Amino acid sequence: MSGILVTGASGFIGRQVVALLAHDGAEVHAVGTSSMPPGPAGALRWHGVDLHDASATHDLLTTVRPDTLLHLAWYTVPGQYWTSPRNYLWVESSLRLFREFLDSGGSRMVGVGSCAEYDWGDGYCSEDITRLAPATTYGVCKDAVRRVADDIARSTATSAAWARLFFLYGPGEHPQRLVPSVVTRLLRGETAPLTRGDQVRDFLHVRDAAGALIALMRSDVRGPVNIASGEGASVAEVAETAARLLGGRVELGALPSRADEPPLLIADVRRLRDEVGWNPGFSLQDGLRDTVGWWRSRVVA
Amino acid sequence: MSGILVTGASGFIGRQVVALLAHDGAEVHAVGTSSMPPGPAGALRWHGVDLHDASATHDLLTTVRPDTLLHLAWYTVPGQYWTSPRNYLWVESSLRLFREFLDSGGSRMVGVGSCAEYDWGDGYCSEDITRLAPATTYGVCKDAVRRVADDIARSTATSAAWARLFFLYGPGEHPQRLVPSVVTRLLRGETAPLTRGDQVRDFLHVRDAAGALIALMRSDVRGPVNIASGEGASVAEVAETAARLLGGRVELGALPSRADEPPLLIADVRRLRDEVGWNPGFSLQDGLRDTVGWWRSRVVA
């Protein structure tokens, strides 16, 4: 009865989480469908388990019997995860995982949600105030899991938190997403075509997100907690900062803006800062410098 | 690709639904965990399947390939279903059932929810107006299934409705519930001790509920629909009507009232009446007379 089970451990965030935890010497059980990724081993044990497989999930939990669960796994293919029916499957599998975790004696669990649970008409997303009104299948499914998990926690007196992630960037991000697509074009000496880019978002470096998730997991803070910087930056500002770091140029307005893009999405981070006691390590400038450096070593111009 | 799949077919409501459907000559596939109950056969086919068993559910749906689904099955043991962890299991199994139903080519589905999804502070429960704020595990789980089912329907252009049941009574009800407990005591010549009984509820005879569910299923009405009479009666009025029919006596105020009982729970039935085109067949007086008659033949004084 010990150790931390991290699902989605080979993903964008999961890789950073298990690296940080292994560095700290924690007993980490990393779950992914792929084979063990390269990285720090130490007390890290890798479990190649498909969480949609009920009996494999049952066997994993009854074997490991983790004390703590951080459930990152979900369907996240860019451009598809907003609407994919695989979201429905993840509702089932997430609830089964929580059930198996508690049945096997677990005591602290952190589920991972999204700013997509909030009403995006509001702009400022506060855990206690902002209405929940997910407009996408992804958001509806995360919200439904949170509602049930919240009740499980309440009725079983389990210590449970729900991390709502905002806009992450950093090493290992999917090449189709904003920062990688801009940086890789610039590294190839091309200009990067963008929308007008005036939408303001709450960006956070993925290593900061991993640190915040671990801090939340190790705290006894319960309920929803935004994982974000609390500061807004426009998409144009992010792209232009990357361009400055690389000596390249972005072409704002070259692509049409999407009509349904909300102008502003900023997190209230008071719970994260005051209750969890966590603050970001990277400024946007430093975080982008780190990211650009990571891509520089991987892209052949 | 035909027929109607009814889950929970051996339950209080399910028995009435399959009897009515079989009487109409519909191709009915009745699903329950128990063996086939006595009753009309005709075009009725019985499937003894545990819906918590994923592969059995998959086999059922790929074999039957129903066109229409009415999903009544849930955990309903009186006094326990409000808080039981088995509600969580039914979220998983209900979503899996919907997924398998659509994957096998189904086109019309009706899920079954409850007035427990509404904010009970309101008293008047209207599908479009009353806030959803379930206060119990049962209500949270029904609400979560509805949220996901609603998104599945929207994103797959499936015709789906969500029936919200209120307070049912009638033949075959669990002996521990209000009407049977009063009627069986009176039939034994005892007085029936009750709370003050001033809470007003929306009562509906179970055969009416079955008729309304079938009417909703056969319509193309989508989204949440209250299944109720639209008329309020106090618990005292129900008990005293039963007592009058049996020439017995109820003792109001003999039991303590529960502090968390809302004074009023009445359904807005405009959607059911105007869009589905259904109205109750039983008055409360007639419904109770029918129920008392059913118990009379079963209780030996």
XYZ file of C-alpha atoms in Angstrom:
602
model
C 0.000 0.000 0.000
C 2.282 2.731 -1.243
C 3.418 4.637 -4.241
C 1.971 6.970 -6.822
C 0.174 5.728 -9.917
C 0.458 8.149 -12.860
C -1.664 7.408 -15.933
C -0.906 8.949 -19.322
C 2.722 8.758 -18.255
C 4.125 8.753 -21.772
C 2.145 11.842 -22.784
C 3.178 15.487 -23.056
C 2.495 16.229 -19.380
C 2.976 12.709 -18.012
C 6.605 12.496 -19.158
C 7.413 15.651 -17.186
C 5.491 14.464 -14.134
C 7.226 11.083 -13.893
C 10.638 12.659 -14.533
C 10.118 15.130 -11.662
C 8.744 12.444 -9.330
C 11.508 9.958 -10.138
C 14.074 12.718 -9.541
C 12.573 13.186 -6.065
C 12.969 9.470 -5.344
C 9.227 8.767 -5.087
C 7.898 5.246 -5.771
C 6.266 5.927 -9.116
C 4.131 3.519 -11.125
C 3.851 4.958 -14.610
C 1.018 3.693 -16.812
C 0.954 4.001 -20.576
C -0.040 1.951 -23.575
C 3.309 2.306 -25.332
C 6.512 0.675 -24.196
C 8.667 2.430 -21.625
C 9.920 5.747 -22.953
C 13.580 6.709 -22.503
C 14.174 8.733 -19.371
C 15.068 8.441 -15.714
C 14.455 5.021 -14.207
C 15.286 4.996 -10.473
C 12.232 3.979 -8.502
C 10.082 4.334 -11.639
C 8.173 1.220 -12.652
C 6.538 1.122 -16.040
C 3.180 -0.615 -16.640
C 2.050 -1.075 -20.237
C -1.704 -1.220 -19.603
C -4.670 -0.215 -21.743
C -7.038 1.510 -19.304
C -9.997 0.686 -21.571
C -9.351 -2.967 -20.714
C -11.363 -3.554 -17.525
C -9.595 -6.695 -16.382
C -6.112 -5.296 -17.099
C -7.057 -2.193 -15.066
C -8.338 -4.358 -12.236
C -5.133 -6.429 -12.253
C -2.955 -3.299 -12.267
C -4.691 -1.736 -9.278
C -4.855 -4.904 -7.203
C -1.165 -5.579 -7.893
C 0.219 -2.081 -7.323
C -2.313 -0.954 -4.680
C -1.174 2.680 -4.973
C -1.802 5.153 -2.211
C -2.052 8.082 -4.635
C -3.466 8.417 -8.155
C -2.783 11.111 -10.739
C -5.007 10.375 -13.729
C -3.650 12.171 -16.799
C -4.625 9.669 -19.490
C -7.224 10.781 -22.050
C -7.627 11.055 -25.812
C -5.644 14.123 -26.929
C -5.019 14.002 -30.694
C -4.918 17.678 -31.822
C -7.834 18.792 -33.978
C -9.785 15.650 -33.064
C -10.040 15.469 -29.288
C -12.660 18.232 -29.046
C -15.271 16.148 -30.827
C -14.043 12.537 -30.879
C -16.376 9.769 -29.604
C -13.305 8.406 -27.822
C -14.101 10.992 -25.131
C -17.133 8.895 -24.145
C -14.934 5.834 -23.733
C -12.659 7.827 -21.436
C -15.598 8.713 -19.185
C -16.274 5.011 -18.650
C -12.618 4.104 -18.224
C -11.844 7.015 -15.886
C -14.743 6.163 -13.580
C -13.717 2.511 -13.595
C -10.147 3.523 -12.739
C -11.331 5.667 -9.790
C -13.520 2.801 -8.563
C -10.685 0.276 -8.805
C -8.297 2.733 -7.121
C -10.583 3.171 -4.109
C -11.467 -0.534 -3.963
C -7.753 -1.331 -3.773
C -7.312 1.028 -0.817
C -6.160 4.285 -2.429
C -6.508 7.457 -0.389
C -5.595 10.525 -2.488
C -6.651 11.035 -6.085
C -6.235 13.842 -8.591
C -8.289 13.842 -11.762
C -7.324 16.054 -14.660
C -9.829 18.335 -16.310
C -9.717 21.382 -18.492
C -10.649 25.013 -18.905
C -13.078 23.594 -21.510
C -15.430 22.809 -18.609
C -16.087 26.539 -18.044
C -18.490 28.846 -19.807
C -16.131 30.464 -22.302
C -18.393 33.465 -22.577
C -16.980 34.600 -19.257
C -13.281 34.959 -20.065
C -12.170 34.819 -16.445
C -12.369 31.248 -15.161
C -12.769 30.960 -11.398
C -13.411 27.609 -9.704
C -16.089 28.968 -7.367
C -17.732 31.592 -9.518
C -17.596 30.820 -13.218
C -20.492 28.803 -14.579
C -19.717 25.341 -15.951
C -21.026 25.152 -19.499
C -18.808 22.959 -21.667
C -19.422 23.568 -25.366
C -17.515 20.560 -26.692
C -17.707 16.783 -26.324
C -14.292 16.893 -24.636
C -15.506 19.466 -22.120
C -18.821 17.676 -21.475
C -16.999 14.414 -20.789
C -14.401 15.965 -18.460
C -17.195 17.792 -16.633
C -19.238 14.590 -16.247
C -16.257 12.677 -14.833
C -15.612 15.528 -12.402
C -19.236 15.536 -11.201
C -19.195 11.824 -10.473
C -15.649 11.859 -9.014
C -16.677 14.714 -6.750
C -19.587 12.671 -5.431
C -17.393 9.567 -5.002
C -14.945 11.658 -2.967
C -17.726 13.193 -0.850
C -19.537 9.939 -0.160
C -16.394 7.913 0.586
C -14.544 10.714 2.434
C -11.698 10.309 -0.055
C -9.267 13.176 -0.512
C -9.729 14.150 -4.157
C -8.864 17.143 -6.300
C -9.642 18.034 -9.885
C -6.923 19.874 -11.831
C -8.201 22.126 -14.616
C -5.469 22.665 -17.194
C -5.369 25.705 -19.448
C -2.961 26.327 -22.344
C 0.288 24.408 -22.058
C 3.388 24.569 -24.215
C 6.933 23.235 -23.948
C 9.245 20.380 -24.912
C 7.531 17.375 -26.445
C 4.328 19.148 -27.496
C 2.526 17.731 -30.525
C 4.011 19.315 -33.697
C 0.576 20.418 -34.932
C -0.053 22.693 -31.985
C 0.570 26.464 -31.858
C 4.063 26.858 -30.420
C 5.684 23.857 -32.175
C 4.153 24.782 -35.541
C 5.488 28.347 -35.279
C 8.903 27.361 -33.895
C 9.573 24.589 -36.407
C 8.696 26.872 -39.338
C 10.956 29.592 -37.981
C 13.776 27.083 -37.428
C 13.469 26.062 -41.081
C 13.897 29.723 -42.038
C 10.279 30.092 -43.167
C 7.834 32.745 -42.000
C 5.006 31.404 -39.852
C 1.488 32.291 -41.071
C -0.972 32.899 -38.226
C -4.433 34.238 -37.509
C -4.632 37.816 -36.251
C -3.713 36.257 -32.918
C -5.454 38.787 -30.698
C -7.124 36.130 -28.548
C -5.647 36.207 -25.045
C -4.905 32.914 -23.281
C -3.370 31.711 -20.042
C -0.157 29.940 -21.096
C 1.941 27.706 -18.858
C 5.159 25.802 -19.509
C 4.528 22.047 -19.297
C 7.252 21.574 -16.651
C 5.486 24.154 -14.496
C 2.198 22.339 -15.089
C 3.837 19.088 -13.981
C 5.220 20.775 -10.864
C 1.812 22.264 -10.048
C 0.097 18.878 -10.496
C 2.599 17.241 -8.157
C 2.178 20.015 -5.576
C -1.608 19.610 -5.782
C -1.307 15.824 -5.519
C 0.857 16.116 -2.401
C -1.444 18.650 -0.760
C -4.802 17.861 0.786
C -6.582 20.534 -1.257
C -9.926 19.194 -2.490
C -12.202 19.992 -5.381
C -11.414 21.872 -8.591
C -8.117 23.779 -8.877
C -7.036 25.721 -11.944
C -3.504 24.839 -13.089
C -2.353 27.977 -14.873
C -0.162 31.056 -14.681
C -2.951 33.517 -13.969
C -1.500 35.821 -16.609
C -2.770 36.496 -20.070
C -0.771 36.690 -23.281
C -2.107 37.035 -26.783
C -1.347 34.328 -29.335
C 0.397 37.078 -31.348
C 2.618 37.902 -28.358
C 3.619 34.245 -27.943
C 4.419 33.869 -31.639
C 6.322 37.144 -31.826
C 8.348 36.300 -28.718
C 9.342 32.994 -30.339
C 10.186 34.830 -33.566
C 12.375 37.325 -31.695
C 14.233 34.475 -29.962
C 14.893 32.859 -33.351
C 15.427 35.990 -35.416
C 12.484 35.089 -37.668
C 9.149 36.569 -38.622
C 5.503 35.629 -38.090
C 2.793 36.767 -40.454
C -0.194 37.825 -38.357
C -3.565 37.793 -40.126
C -2.383 35.420 -42.867
C -4.872 32.798 -41.686
C -8.601 33.404 -41.054
C -9.658 33.692 -37.410
C -12.198 31.183 -36.150
C -15.545 32.754 -35.384
C -16.038 30.698 -32.230
C -12.716 31.614 -30.586
C -13.425 33.415 -27.310
C -11.370 36.646 -27.010
C -10.155 35.945 -23.460
C -9.480 32.866 -21.301
C -7.618 33.547 -18.060
C -7.531 31.421 -14.934
C -8.170 32.525 -11.403
C -5.101 30.962 -9.707
C -5.811 31.951 -6.112
C -6.557 28.374 -5.038
C -3.339 27.131 -6.665
C -1.235 29.932 -5.190
C -2.806 30.377 -1.742
C -4.103 26.886 -0.898
C -1.678 24.620 -2.771
C 1.127 27.157 -2.299
C 2.492 26.879 -5.820
C 3.793 29.552 -8.189
C 5.148 29.238 -11.763
C 8.910 28.996 -12.247
C 9.032 30.155 -15.867
C 8.134 33.562 -17.219
C 6.605 33.349 -20.711
C 9.895 34.655 -22.171
C 11.998 32.048 -20.301
C 9.549 29.267 -21.023
C 9.577 29.996 -24.733
C 13.399 30.216 -24.699
C 13.522 26.744 -23.139
C 11.045 25.425 -25.715
C 12.845 26.968 -28.670
C 16.101 25.396 -27.409
C 14.475 21.980 -27.232
C 13.139 22.235 -30.786
C 16.452 23.668 -32.096
C 18.211 20.401 -31.212
C 15.536 18.401 -33.076
C 14.773 20.350 -36.259
C 17.211 20.223 -39.141
C 16.825 23.488 -41.017
C -32.126 -4.192 -37.561
C -35.421 -4.016 -35.768
C -37.116 -4.288 -32.442
C -37.084 -2.568 -29.104
C -34.563 -3.388 -26.401
C -35.916 -2.773 -22.890
C -33.453 -3.033 -19.995
C -34.574 -3.486 -16.396
C -37.439 -5.483 -17.886
C -38.120 -7.499 -14.739
C -38.310 -4.378 -12.557
C -41.319 -2.467 -11.217
C -41.659 -0.310 -14.348
C -40.059 -2.703 -16.822
C -42.644 -5.440 -16.262
C -45.437 -3.005 -17.159
C -43.556 -1.705 -20.195
C -42.888 -5.113 -21.722
C -46.460 -6.268 -20.986
C -47.884 -3.220 -22.806
C -45.449 -3.562 -25.713
C -46.023 -7.326 -26.077
C -49.773 -6.690 -26.042
C -49.289 -4.290 -28.966
C -47.424 -6.991 -30.911
C -44.087 -5.132 -30.975
C -40.828 -7.078 -31.321
C -39.563 -6.691 -27.779
C -36.204 -7.792 -26.440
C -36.439 -7.722 -22.663
C -33.187 -7.620 -20.701
C -32.870 -8.595 -17.060
C -30.507 -10.480 -14.814
C -33.144 -12.810 -13.422
C -34.822 -15.592 -15.369
C -37.874 -14.784 -17.461
C -40.726 -13.607 -15.270
C -44.222 -14.982 -15.809
C -46.310 -12.853 -18.139
C -47.236 -12.401 -21.767
C -44.864 -14.021 -24.216
C -45.944 -13.337 -27.816
C -43.172 -11.532 -29.658
C -41.329 -10.988 -26.368
C -37.805 -12.387 -26.225
C -36.045 -12.588 -22.895
C -32.294 -12.007 -22.520
C -30.697 -12.812 -19.184
C -27.739 -10.421 -19.388
C -25.766 -8.593 -16.710
C -25.237 -5.111 -18.166
C -22.143 -4.658 -15.963
C -20.544 -7.414 -18.036
C -18.975 -5.578 -20.990
C -18.585 -8.542 -23.308
C -22.095 -9.884 -22.558
C -23.478 -6.412 -23.346
C -21.486 -6.270 -26.565
C -22.742 -9.726 -27.595
C -26.345 -8.788 -26.793
C -26.282 -5.624 -28.879
C -24.472 -7.143 -31.856
C -26.887 -10.097 -31.855
C -30.171 -8.216 -31.392
C -29.184 -4.996 -33.200
C -32.247 -3.157 -31.876
C -33.582 -0.083 -33.590
C -34.869 1.399 -30.327
C -33.552 1.345 -26.757
C -35.433 2.030 -23.526
C -32.890 1.869 -20.710
C -34.684 1.337 -17.398
C -32.079 -0.758 -15.579
C -30.433 0.794 -12.517
C -29.823 0.002 -8.860
C -33.116 0.655 -7.028
C -33.099 -1.046 -3.607
C -35.269 1.193 -1.347
C -33.402 3.062 1.367
C -30.068 2.275 -0.309
C -30.219 3.531 -3.869
C -29.869 7.215 -2.902
C -26.332 6.703 -1.606
C -25.093 3.328 -2.884
C -21.728 3.159 -4.715
C -23.523 0.894 -7.188
C -24.790 4.111 -8.778
C -21.230 4.760 -10.042
C -21.156 1.350 -11.689
C -24.432 2.156 -13.450
C -22.910 5.318 -14.932
C -20.200 3.231 -16.574
C -22.580 0.496 -17.684
C -25.224 2.901 -19.005
C -22.699 4.800 -21.117
C -21.274 1.533 -22.430
C -24.791 0.370 -23.304
C -25.505 3.597 -25.231
C -22.188 3.252 -27.071
C -22.855 -0.371 -27.993
C -26.425 0.511 -29.031
C -25.252 3.209 -31.443
C -22.320 1.113 -32.711
C -24.778 -1.668 -33.573
C -26.911 0.725 -35.629
C -29.574 1.879 -33.172
C -31.502 5.037 -34.015
C -33.824 6.026 -31.137
C -32.881 5.854 -27.484
C -34.623 6.804 -24.266
C -32.636 7.012 -21.057
C -34.396 7.097 -17.724
C -33.617 9.716 -15.120
C -35.310 11.140 -12.089
C -36.748 14.200 -10.411
C -33.671 13.796 -8.165
C -31.691 15.615 -10.881
C -33.508 18.890 -10.110
C -32.815 21.446 -7.411
C -35.357 20.359 -4.820
C -35.365 23.814 -3.310
C -37.555 24.852 -6.219
C -40.571 22.592 -5.766
C -41.808 23.014 -9.325
C -39.644 20.961 -11.686
C -39.598 22.236 -15.254
C -37.241 20.763 -17.860
C -36.241 24.130 -19.307
C -36.298 26.327 -16.244
C -35.498 24.476 -13.030
C -31.833 24.327 -12.106
C -30.182 20.913 -12.039
C -28.608 20.402 -8.624
C -28.772 16.767 -7.561
C -28.220 16.377 -3.822
C -27.745 12.593 -3.790
C -25.344 10.092 -5.359
C -28.288 8.658 -7.291
C -29.189 12.097 -8.672
C -25.568 13.017 -9.480
C -25.106 9.770 -11.401
C -28.356 10.072 -13.364
C -27.466 13.693 -14.165
C -23.962 12.738 -15.345
C -25.312 10.020 -17.636
C -27.840 12.489 -19.062
C -25.131 15.079 -19.754
C -22.989 12.602 -21.681
C -25.969 10.960 -23.424
C -27.144 14.402 -24.501
C -23.761 15.111 -26.073
C -23.665 11.673 -27.746
C -27.102 12.377 -29.245
C -26.089 15.858 -30.410
C -22.773 14.821 -31.922
C -24.111 11.696 -33.644
C -27.483 13.212 -34.659
C -29.186 10.373 -32.790
C -32.777 10.822 -31.701
C -32.586 10.610 -27.910
C -34.830 11.544 -25.024
C -34.353 11.492 -21.271
C -37.375 10.528 -19.168
C -37.428 12.019 -15.658
C -39.599 9.899 -13.376
C -41.252 11.306 -10.271
C -43.197 9.337 -7.630
C -44.607 6.072 -8.909
C -46.886 3.594 -7.178
C -48.885 0.561 -8.280
C -48.851 -3.214 -8.563
C -45.490 -4.848 -7.932
C -43.945 -1.978 -5.998
C -41.301 -2.890 -3.419
C -43.052 -3.688 -0.090
C -40.878 -1.205 1.817
C -42.115 1.791 -0.123
C -44.904 4.179 0.910
C -48.080 2.805 -0.689
C -47.317 -0.930 -0.212
C -46.278 -0.414 3.410
C -49.527 1.440 4.185
C -51.772 -0.903 2.170
C -50.328 -4.132 3.541
C -50.679 -2.918 7.145
C -54.284 -1.889 6.519
C -55.011 -5.225 4.851
C -53.728 -6.958 7.981
C -56.171 -4.880 10.029
C -53.395 -2.788 11.604
C -53.275 1.000 11.685
C -50.486 2.466 9.523
C -48.115 4.840 11.357
C -46.886 7.697 9.168
C -45.054 10.997 9.330
C -47.197 14.121 9.366
C -47.382 13.521 5.614
C -47.797 17.131 4.567
C -45.138 16.929 1.865
C -46.752 17.243 -1.564
C -45.553 14.978 -4.367
C -46.406 14.237 -7.979
C -47.731 10.646 -7.933
C -48.275 8.493 -11.012
C -49.557 4.950 -11.396
C -46.827 2.682 -12.764
C -48.968 1.547 -15.704
C -49.411 5.184 -16.671
C -45.661 5.680 -16.335
C -45.097 2.699 -18.640
C -47.577 4.114 -21.156
C -45.888 7.512 -21.051
C -42.438 5.959 -21.545
C -43.682 4.022 -24.561
C -45.347 7.131 -26.018
C -42.089 9.075 -25.523
C -40.065 6.247 -27.049
C -42.312 6.159 -30.124
C -42.230 9.933 -30.557
C -39.291 11.912 -31.890
C -39.269 14.258 -28.892
C -35.693 14.908 -27.800
C -34.049 15.916 -24.564
C -35.442 15.757 -21.023
C -39.150 15.036 -20.520
C -40.845 14.777 -17.123
C -42.938 11.622 -16.747
C -45.543 12.603 -14.172
C -49.163 13.569 -13.598
C -48.542 17.287 -13.134
C -50.778 17.191 -10.069
C -49.770 17.320 -6.440
C -51.095 15.208 -3.608
C -49.835 15.116 -0.053
C -48.488 11.874 1.368
C -51.300 12.135 3.951
C -53.902 12.362 1.173
C -52.501 9.243 -0.543
C -52.455 7.264 2.701
C -55.941 8.419 3.745
C -57.377 7.590 0.329
C -55.959 4.062 0.640
C -57.373 3.828 4.175
C -60.817 4.923 3.002
C -60.746 2.297 0.229
C -59.896 -0.377 2.803
C -61.961 0.892 5.700
C -58.836 1.286 7.845
C -56.989 4.059 9.603
C -53.620 5.784 9.205
C -51.905 7.479 12.113
C -50.460 10.745 10.838
C -47.583 12.200 12.860
C -46.755 8.875 14.523
C -43.342 8.861 12.822
C -40.864 11.766 12.871
C -40.638 13.816 9.665
C -37.254 13.933 7.952
C -35.645 17.349 8.122
C -34.393 17.220 4.520
C -37.754 16.393 2.918
C -38.687 19.200 0.526
C -42.294 20.373 1.070
C -43.247 20.297 -2.620
C -42.165 18.371 -5.723
C -44.419 18.798 -8.743
C -43.562 18.225 -12.386
C -44.141 20.562 -15.266
C -45.811 18.137 -17.721
C -46.274 20.458 -20.679
C -43.632 18.675 -22.767
C -45.206 15.284 -22.039
C -48.740 16.523 -22.738
C -48.169 18.908 -25.657
C -45.131 17.452 -27.439
C -45.450 13.724 -26.711
C -49.255 14.009 -26.641
C -49.747 11.836 -23.576
C -52.112 12.191 -20.610
C -52.570 9.965 -17.534
C -55.321 7.353 -17.579
C -55.700 6.946 -13.821
C -56.902 9.508 -11.326
C -55.159 9.137 -7.959
C -58.371 7.602 -6.534
C -58.656 5.052 -9.369
C -54.946 4.283 -9.328
C -54.987 3.579 -5.626
C -58.133 1.441 -6.010
C -56.295 -0.632 -8.649
C -53.252 -0.926 -6.374
C -55.266 -1.880 -3.309
C -57.013 -4.570 -5.372
C -53.679 -5.987 -6.484
C -52.380 -6.179 -2.898
C -55.675 -7.563 -1.581
C -55.215 -10.706 -3.679
C -51.679 -11.145 -2.285
C -51.871 -10.305 1.400
C -53.361 -12.809 3.798
C -54.831 -10.865 6.699
